[in-house]
mmCIF file of C-alpha atoms in Angstrom:
data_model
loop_
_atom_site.group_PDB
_atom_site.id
_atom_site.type_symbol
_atom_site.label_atom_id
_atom_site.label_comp_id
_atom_site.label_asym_id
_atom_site.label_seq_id
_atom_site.Cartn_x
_atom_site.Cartn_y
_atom_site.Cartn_z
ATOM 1 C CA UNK A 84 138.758 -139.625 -31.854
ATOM 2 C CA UNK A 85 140.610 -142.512 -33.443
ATOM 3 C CA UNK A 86 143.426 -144.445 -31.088
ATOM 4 C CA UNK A 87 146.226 -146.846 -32.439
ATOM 5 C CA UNK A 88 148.692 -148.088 -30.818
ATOM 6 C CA UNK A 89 152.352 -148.861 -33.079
ATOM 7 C CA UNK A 90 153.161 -151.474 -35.077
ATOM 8 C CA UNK A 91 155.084 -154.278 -34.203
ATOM 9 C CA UNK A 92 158.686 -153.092 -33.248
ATOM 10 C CA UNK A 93 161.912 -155.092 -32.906
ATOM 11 C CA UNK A 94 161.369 -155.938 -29.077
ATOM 12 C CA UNK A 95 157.436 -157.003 -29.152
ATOM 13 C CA UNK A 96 158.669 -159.937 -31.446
ATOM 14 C CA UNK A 97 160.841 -160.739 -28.184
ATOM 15 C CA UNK A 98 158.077 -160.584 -25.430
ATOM 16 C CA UNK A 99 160.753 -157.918 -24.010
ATOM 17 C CA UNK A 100 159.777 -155.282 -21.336
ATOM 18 C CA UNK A 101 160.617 -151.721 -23.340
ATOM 19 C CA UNK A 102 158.445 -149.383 -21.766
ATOM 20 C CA UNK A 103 160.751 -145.355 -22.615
ATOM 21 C CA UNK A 104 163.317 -147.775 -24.444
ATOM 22 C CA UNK A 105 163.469 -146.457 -27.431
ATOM 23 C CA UNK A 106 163.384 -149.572 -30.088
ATOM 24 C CA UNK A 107 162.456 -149.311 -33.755
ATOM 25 C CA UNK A 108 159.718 -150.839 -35.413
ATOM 26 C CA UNK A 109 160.241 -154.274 -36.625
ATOM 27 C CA UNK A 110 159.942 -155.055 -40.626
ATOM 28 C CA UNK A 111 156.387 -156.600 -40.045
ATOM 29 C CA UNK A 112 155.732 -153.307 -38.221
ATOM 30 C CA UNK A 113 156.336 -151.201 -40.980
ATOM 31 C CA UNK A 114 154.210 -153.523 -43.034
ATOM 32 C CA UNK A 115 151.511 -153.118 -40.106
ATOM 33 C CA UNK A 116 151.557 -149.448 -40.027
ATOM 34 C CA UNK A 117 151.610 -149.271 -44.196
ATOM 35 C CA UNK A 118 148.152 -151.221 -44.100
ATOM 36 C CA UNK A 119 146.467 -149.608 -41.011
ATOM 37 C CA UNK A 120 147.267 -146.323 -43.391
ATOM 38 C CA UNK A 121 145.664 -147.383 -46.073
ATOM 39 C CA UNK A 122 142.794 -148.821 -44.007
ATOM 40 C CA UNK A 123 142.266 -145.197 -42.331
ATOM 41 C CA UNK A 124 142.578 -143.663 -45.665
ATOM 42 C CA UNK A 125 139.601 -145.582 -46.978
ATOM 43 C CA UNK A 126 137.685 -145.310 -43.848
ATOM 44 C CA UNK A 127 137.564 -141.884 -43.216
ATOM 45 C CA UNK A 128 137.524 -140.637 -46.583
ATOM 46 C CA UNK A 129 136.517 -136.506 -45.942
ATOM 47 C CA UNK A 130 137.515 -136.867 -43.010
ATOM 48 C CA UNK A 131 139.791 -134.011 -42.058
ATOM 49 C CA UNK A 132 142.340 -135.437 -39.042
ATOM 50 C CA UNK A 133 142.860 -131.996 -37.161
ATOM 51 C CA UNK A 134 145.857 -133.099 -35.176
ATOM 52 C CA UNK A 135 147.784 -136.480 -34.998
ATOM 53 C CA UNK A 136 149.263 -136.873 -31.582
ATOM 54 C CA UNK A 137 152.121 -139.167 -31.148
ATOM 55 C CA UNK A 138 154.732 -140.160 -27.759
ATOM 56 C CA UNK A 139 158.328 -138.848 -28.623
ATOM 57 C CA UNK A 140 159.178 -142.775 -28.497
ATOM 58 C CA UNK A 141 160.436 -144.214 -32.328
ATOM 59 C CA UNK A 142 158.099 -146.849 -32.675
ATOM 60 C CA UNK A 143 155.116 -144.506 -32.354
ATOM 61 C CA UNK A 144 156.184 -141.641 -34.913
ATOM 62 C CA UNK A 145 157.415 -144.254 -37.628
ATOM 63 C CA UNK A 146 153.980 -145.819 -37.713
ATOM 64 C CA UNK A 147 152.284 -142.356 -37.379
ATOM 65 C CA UNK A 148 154.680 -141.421 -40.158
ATOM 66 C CA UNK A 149 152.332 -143.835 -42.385
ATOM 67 C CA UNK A 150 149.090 -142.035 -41.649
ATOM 68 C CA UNK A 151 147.253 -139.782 -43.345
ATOM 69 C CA UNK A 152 148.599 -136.036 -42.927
ATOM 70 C CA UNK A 153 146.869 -133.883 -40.552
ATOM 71 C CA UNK A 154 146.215 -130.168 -39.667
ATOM 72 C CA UNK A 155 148.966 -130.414 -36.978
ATOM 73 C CA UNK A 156 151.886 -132.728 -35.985
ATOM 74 C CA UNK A 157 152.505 -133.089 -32.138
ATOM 75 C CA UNK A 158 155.210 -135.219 -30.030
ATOM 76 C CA UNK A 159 154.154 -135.409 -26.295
ATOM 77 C CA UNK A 160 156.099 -137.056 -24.344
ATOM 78 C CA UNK A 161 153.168 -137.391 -21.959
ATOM 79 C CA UNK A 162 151.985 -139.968 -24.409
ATOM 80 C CA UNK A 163 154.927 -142.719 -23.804
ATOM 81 C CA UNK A 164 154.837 -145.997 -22.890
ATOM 82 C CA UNK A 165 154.447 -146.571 -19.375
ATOM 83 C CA UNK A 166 157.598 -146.395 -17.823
ATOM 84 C CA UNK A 167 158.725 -150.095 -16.315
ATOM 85 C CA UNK A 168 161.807 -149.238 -14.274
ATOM 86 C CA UNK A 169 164.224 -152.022 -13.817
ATOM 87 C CA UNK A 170 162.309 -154.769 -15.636
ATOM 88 C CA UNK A 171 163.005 -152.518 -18.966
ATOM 89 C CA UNK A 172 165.025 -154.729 -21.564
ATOM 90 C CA UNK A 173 164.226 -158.139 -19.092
ATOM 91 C CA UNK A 174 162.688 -160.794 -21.469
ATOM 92 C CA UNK A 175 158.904 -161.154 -19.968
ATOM 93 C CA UNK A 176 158.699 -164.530 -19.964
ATOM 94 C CA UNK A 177 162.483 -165.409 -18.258
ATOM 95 C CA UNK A 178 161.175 -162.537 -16.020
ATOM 96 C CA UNK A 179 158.118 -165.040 -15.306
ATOM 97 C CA UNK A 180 159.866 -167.578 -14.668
ATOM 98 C CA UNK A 181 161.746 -165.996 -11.690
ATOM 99 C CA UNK A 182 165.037 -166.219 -13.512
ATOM 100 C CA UNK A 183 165.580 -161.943 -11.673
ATOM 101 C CA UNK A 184 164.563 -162.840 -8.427
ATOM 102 C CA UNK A 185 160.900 -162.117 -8.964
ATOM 103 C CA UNK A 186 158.513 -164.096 -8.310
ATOM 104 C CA UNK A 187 155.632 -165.248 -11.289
ATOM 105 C CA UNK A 188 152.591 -163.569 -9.445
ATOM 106 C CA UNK A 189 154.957 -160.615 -8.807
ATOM 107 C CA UNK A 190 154.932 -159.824 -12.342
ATOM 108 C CA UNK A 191 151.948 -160.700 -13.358
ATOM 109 C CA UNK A 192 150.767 -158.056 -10.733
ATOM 110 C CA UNK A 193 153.099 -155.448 -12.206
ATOM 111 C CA UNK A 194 151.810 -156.431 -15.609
ATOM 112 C CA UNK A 195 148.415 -155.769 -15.104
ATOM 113 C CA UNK A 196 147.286 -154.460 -12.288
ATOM 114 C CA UNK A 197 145.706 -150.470 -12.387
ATOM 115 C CA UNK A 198 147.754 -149.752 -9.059
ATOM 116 C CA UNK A 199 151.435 -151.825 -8.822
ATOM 117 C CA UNK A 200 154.330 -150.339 -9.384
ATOM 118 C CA UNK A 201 157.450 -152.094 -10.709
ATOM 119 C CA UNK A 202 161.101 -152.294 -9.051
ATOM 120 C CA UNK A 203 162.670 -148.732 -9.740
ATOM 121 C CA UNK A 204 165.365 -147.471 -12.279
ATOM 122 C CA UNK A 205 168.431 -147.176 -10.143
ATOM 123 C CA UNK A 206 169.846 -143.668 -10.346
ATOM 124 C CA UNK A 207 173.274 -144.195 -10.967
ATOM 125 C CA UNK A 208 171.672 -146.577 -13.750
ATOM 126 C CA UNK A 209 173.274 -145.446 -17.723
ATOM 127 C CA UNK A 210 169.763 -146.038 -18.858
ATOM 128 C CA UNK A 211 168.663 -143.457 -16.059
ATOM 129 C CA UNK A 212 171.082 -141.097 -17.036
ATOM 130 C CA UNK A 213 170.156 -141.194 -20.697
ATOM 131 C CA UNK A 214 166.451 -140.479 -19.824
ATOM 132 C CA UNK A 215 167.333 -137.466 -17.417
ATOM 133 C CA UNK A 216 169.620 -135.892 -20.594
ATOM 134 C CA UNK A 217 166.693 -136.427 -23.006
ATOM 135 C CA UNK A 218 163.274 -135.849 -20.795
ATOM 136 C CA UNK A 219 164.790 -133.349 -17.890
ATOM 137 C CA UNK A 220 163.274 -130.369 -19.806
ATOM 138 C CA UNK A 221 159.941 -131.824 -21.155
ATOM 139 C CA UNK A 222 159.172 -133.106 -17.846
ATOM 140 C CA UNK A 223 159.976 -129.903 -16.337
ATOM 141 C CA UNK A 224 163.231 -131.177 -14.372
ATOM 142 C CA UNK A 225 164.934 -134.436 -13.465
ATOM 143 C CA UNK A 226 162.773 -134.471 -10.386
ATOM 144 C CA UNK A 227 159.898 -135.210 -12.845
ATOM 145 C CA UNK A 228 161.245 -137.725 -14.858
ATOM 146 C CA UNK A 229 160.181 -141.097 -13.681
ATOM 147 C CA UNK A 230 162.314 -144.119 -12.588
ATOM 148 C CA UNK A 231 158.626 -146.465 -13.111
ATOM 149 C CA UNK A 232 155.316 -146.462 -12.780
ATOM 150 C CA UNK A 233 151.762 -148.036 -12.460
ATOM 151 C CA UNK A 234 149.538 -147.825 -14.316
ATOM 152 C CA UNK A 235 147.095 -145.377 -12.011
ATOM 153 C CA UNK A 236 150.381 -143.297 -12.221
ATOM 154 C CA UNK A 237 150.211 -142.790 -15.971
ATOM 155 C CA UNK A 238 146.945 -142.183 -15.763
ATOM 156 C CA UNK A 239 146.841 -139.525 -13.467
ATOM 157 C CA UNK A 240 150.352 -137.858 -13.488
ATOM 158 C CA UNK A 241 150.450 -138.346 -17.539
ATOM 159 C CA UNK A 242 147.031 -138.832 -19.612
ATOM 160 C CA UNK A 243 144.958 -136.463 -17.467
ATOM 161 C CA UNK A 244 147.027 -133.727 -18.148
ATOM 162 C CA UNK A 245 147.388 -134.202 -21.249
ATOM 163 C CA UNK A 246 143.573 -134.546 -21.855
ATOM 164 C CA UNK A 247 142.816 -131.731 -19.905
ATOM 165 C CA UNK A 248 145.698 -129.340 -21.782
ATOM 166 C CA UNK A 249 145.690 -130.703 -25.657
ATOM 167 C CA UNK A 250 143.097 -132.747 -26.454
ATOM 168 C CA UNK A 251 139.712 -132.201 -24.663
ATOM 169 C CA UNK A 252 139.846 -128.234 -26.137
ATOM 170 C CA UNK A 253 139.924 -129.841 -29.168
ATOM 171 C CA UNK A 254 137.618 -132.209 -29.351
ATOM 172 C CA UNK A 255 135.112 -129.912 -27.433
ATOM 173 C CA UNK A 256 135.570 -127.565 -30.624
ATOM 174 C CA UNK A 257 134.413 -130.711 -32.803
ATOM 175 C CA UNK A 258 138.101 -131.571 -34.352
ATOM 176 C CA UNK A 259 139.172 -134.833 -34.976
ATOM 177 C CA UNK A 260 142.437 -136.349 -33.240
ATOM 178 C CA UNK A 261 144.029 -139.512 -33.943
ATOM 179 C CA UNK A 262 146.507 -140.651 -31.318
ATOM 180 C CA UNK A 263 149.668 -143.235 -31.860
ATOM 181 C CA UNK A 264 150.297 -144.181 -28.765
ATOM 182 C CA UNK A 265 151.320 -147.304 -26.859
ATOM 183 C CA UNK A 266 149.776 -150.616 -24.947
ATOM 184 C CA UNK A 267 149.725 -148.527 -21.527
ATOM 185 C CA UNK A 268 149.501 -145.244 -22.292
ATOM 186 C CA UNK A 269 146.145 -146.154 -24.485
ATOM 187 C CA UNK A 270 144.838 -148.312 -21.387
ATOM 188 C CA UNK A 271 145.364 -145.312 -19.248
ATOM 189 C CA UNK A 272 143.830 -143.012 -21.870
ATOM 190 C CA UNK A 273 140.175 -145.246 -22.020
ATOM 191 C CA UNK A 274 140.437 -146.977 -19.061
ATOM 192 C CA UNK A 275 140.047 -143.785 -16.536
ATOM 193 C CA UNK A 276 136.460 -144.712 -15.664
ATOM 194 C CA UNK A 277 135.149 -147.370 -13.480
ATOM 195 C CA UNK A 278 133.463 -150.068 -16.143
ATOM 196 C CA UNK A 279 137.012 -150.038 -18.346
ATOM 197 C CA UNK A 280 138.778 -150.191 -15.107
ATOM 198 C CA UNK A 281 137.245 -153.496 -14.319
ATOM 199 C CA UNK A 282 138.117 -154.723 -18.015
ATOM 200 C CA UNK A 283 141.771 -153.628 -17.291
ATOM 201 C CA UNK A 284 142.935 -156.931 -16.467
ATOM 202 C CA UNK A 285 141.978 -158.867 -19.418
ATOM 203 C CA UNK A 286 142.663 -156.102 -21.931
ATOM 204 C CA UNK A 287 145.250 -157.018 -24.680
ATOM 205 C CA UNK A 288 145.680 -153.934 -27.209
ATOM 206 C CA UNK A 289 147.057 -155.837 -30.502
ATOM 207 C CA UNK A 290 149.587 -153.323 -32.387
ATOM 208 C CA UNK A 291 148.426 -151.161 -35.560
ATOM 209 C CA UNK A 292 144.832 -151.360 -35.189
ATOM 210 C CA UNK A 293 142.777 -148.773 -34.837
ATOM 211 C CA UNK A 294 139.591 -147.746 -32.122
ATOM 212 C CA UNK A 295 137.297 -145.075 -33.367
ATOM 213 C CA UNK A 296 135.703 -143.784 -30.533
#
């Protein structure tokens, strides 16, 4: 199992809350994802990638698009970013600073912390409405679709199914999966047992490199 998460994109550079905003990579993340290609290529030369898994999110196919080809191609949406409701497109930093009525500890909390939940999406919101149109189907109705989440929610409501359903049979059978995925939804992915959990605080997944597990 090898895990990457993006490359740079054009809101990391920013320190900007994207979460299911979907922002392209950045010119160094192209660059990023064209060496941690190359880097795969020489490092699992033989190796025979049985199915690269990526979010439906931009920034995660582009720097998949870099990879080496595999047996099968699969978007699941179950793989996006976590989803960070209202803060989504706030600068983290002003954010910090308390310049949208939150307090610094507030978002620190929501930052990092395995169980808080950011302020929700407002459902009259445009960027609300835009998610409904593209995700009411793949999350099996609007009433699915969420308006933010912790991380515990992406976790359990996300990553579990989607270990349970795609790639658990699969690695079971001995295949090989590499995943492009994001900060959060790779946190979620290795951080469902107790020791990672108590690492969760601290961890800082740097873009474009990968974990072979």
């Amino acid at each position: 199992l090898i895990l990457t998460r993006h490359g740079d994109s054009i809101w990391n550079g920013k320190e900007t809350f994207t979460g299911w905003t979907d922002v392209p990579l950045s010119p160094i993340g192209e660059q990023e994802a064209i060496r941690t290609g190359q880097l795969l290529t020489q490092h699992t030369s033989g190796v025979v990638i049985d199915a690269l898994f990526t979010s439906t999110l931009s920034r995660a196919k582009m720097t998949a698009h870099h990879y080496q080809v595999p047996r099968q191609y699969l978007i699941d949406h179950r793989l996006n970013e976590r989803h960070y409701g209202a803060l989504q497109g706030l600068v983290k930093s002003d954010a910090e600073l308390g310049l949208f009525g939150h307090s610094p500890s507030e978002v620190l909390e929501w930052r990092r912390s395995w169980h808080a939940v950011p302020p929700l999406l407002d459902e009259e919101d445009p960027r609300r409405l835009e998610e409904l149109r593209l995700y009411g189907n793949l999350c099996d109705g609007v009433q699915n679709v969420p308006r933010g989440e912790s991380l515990a929610m992406v976790a359990s409501e996300r990553i579990r199914p989607f270990l349970k359903d795609r790639l658990t049979p699969l690695l079971d059978k001995g295949g090989t999966a590499l995943i492009v995925a994001h900060a959060n939804s790779l946190r979620a992915l290795i951080g469902h047992d107790s020791a990672a959990l108590r690492k969760l605080e601290a961890m800082k997944i740097p873009t474009a490199s990968p974990l072979v597990l």
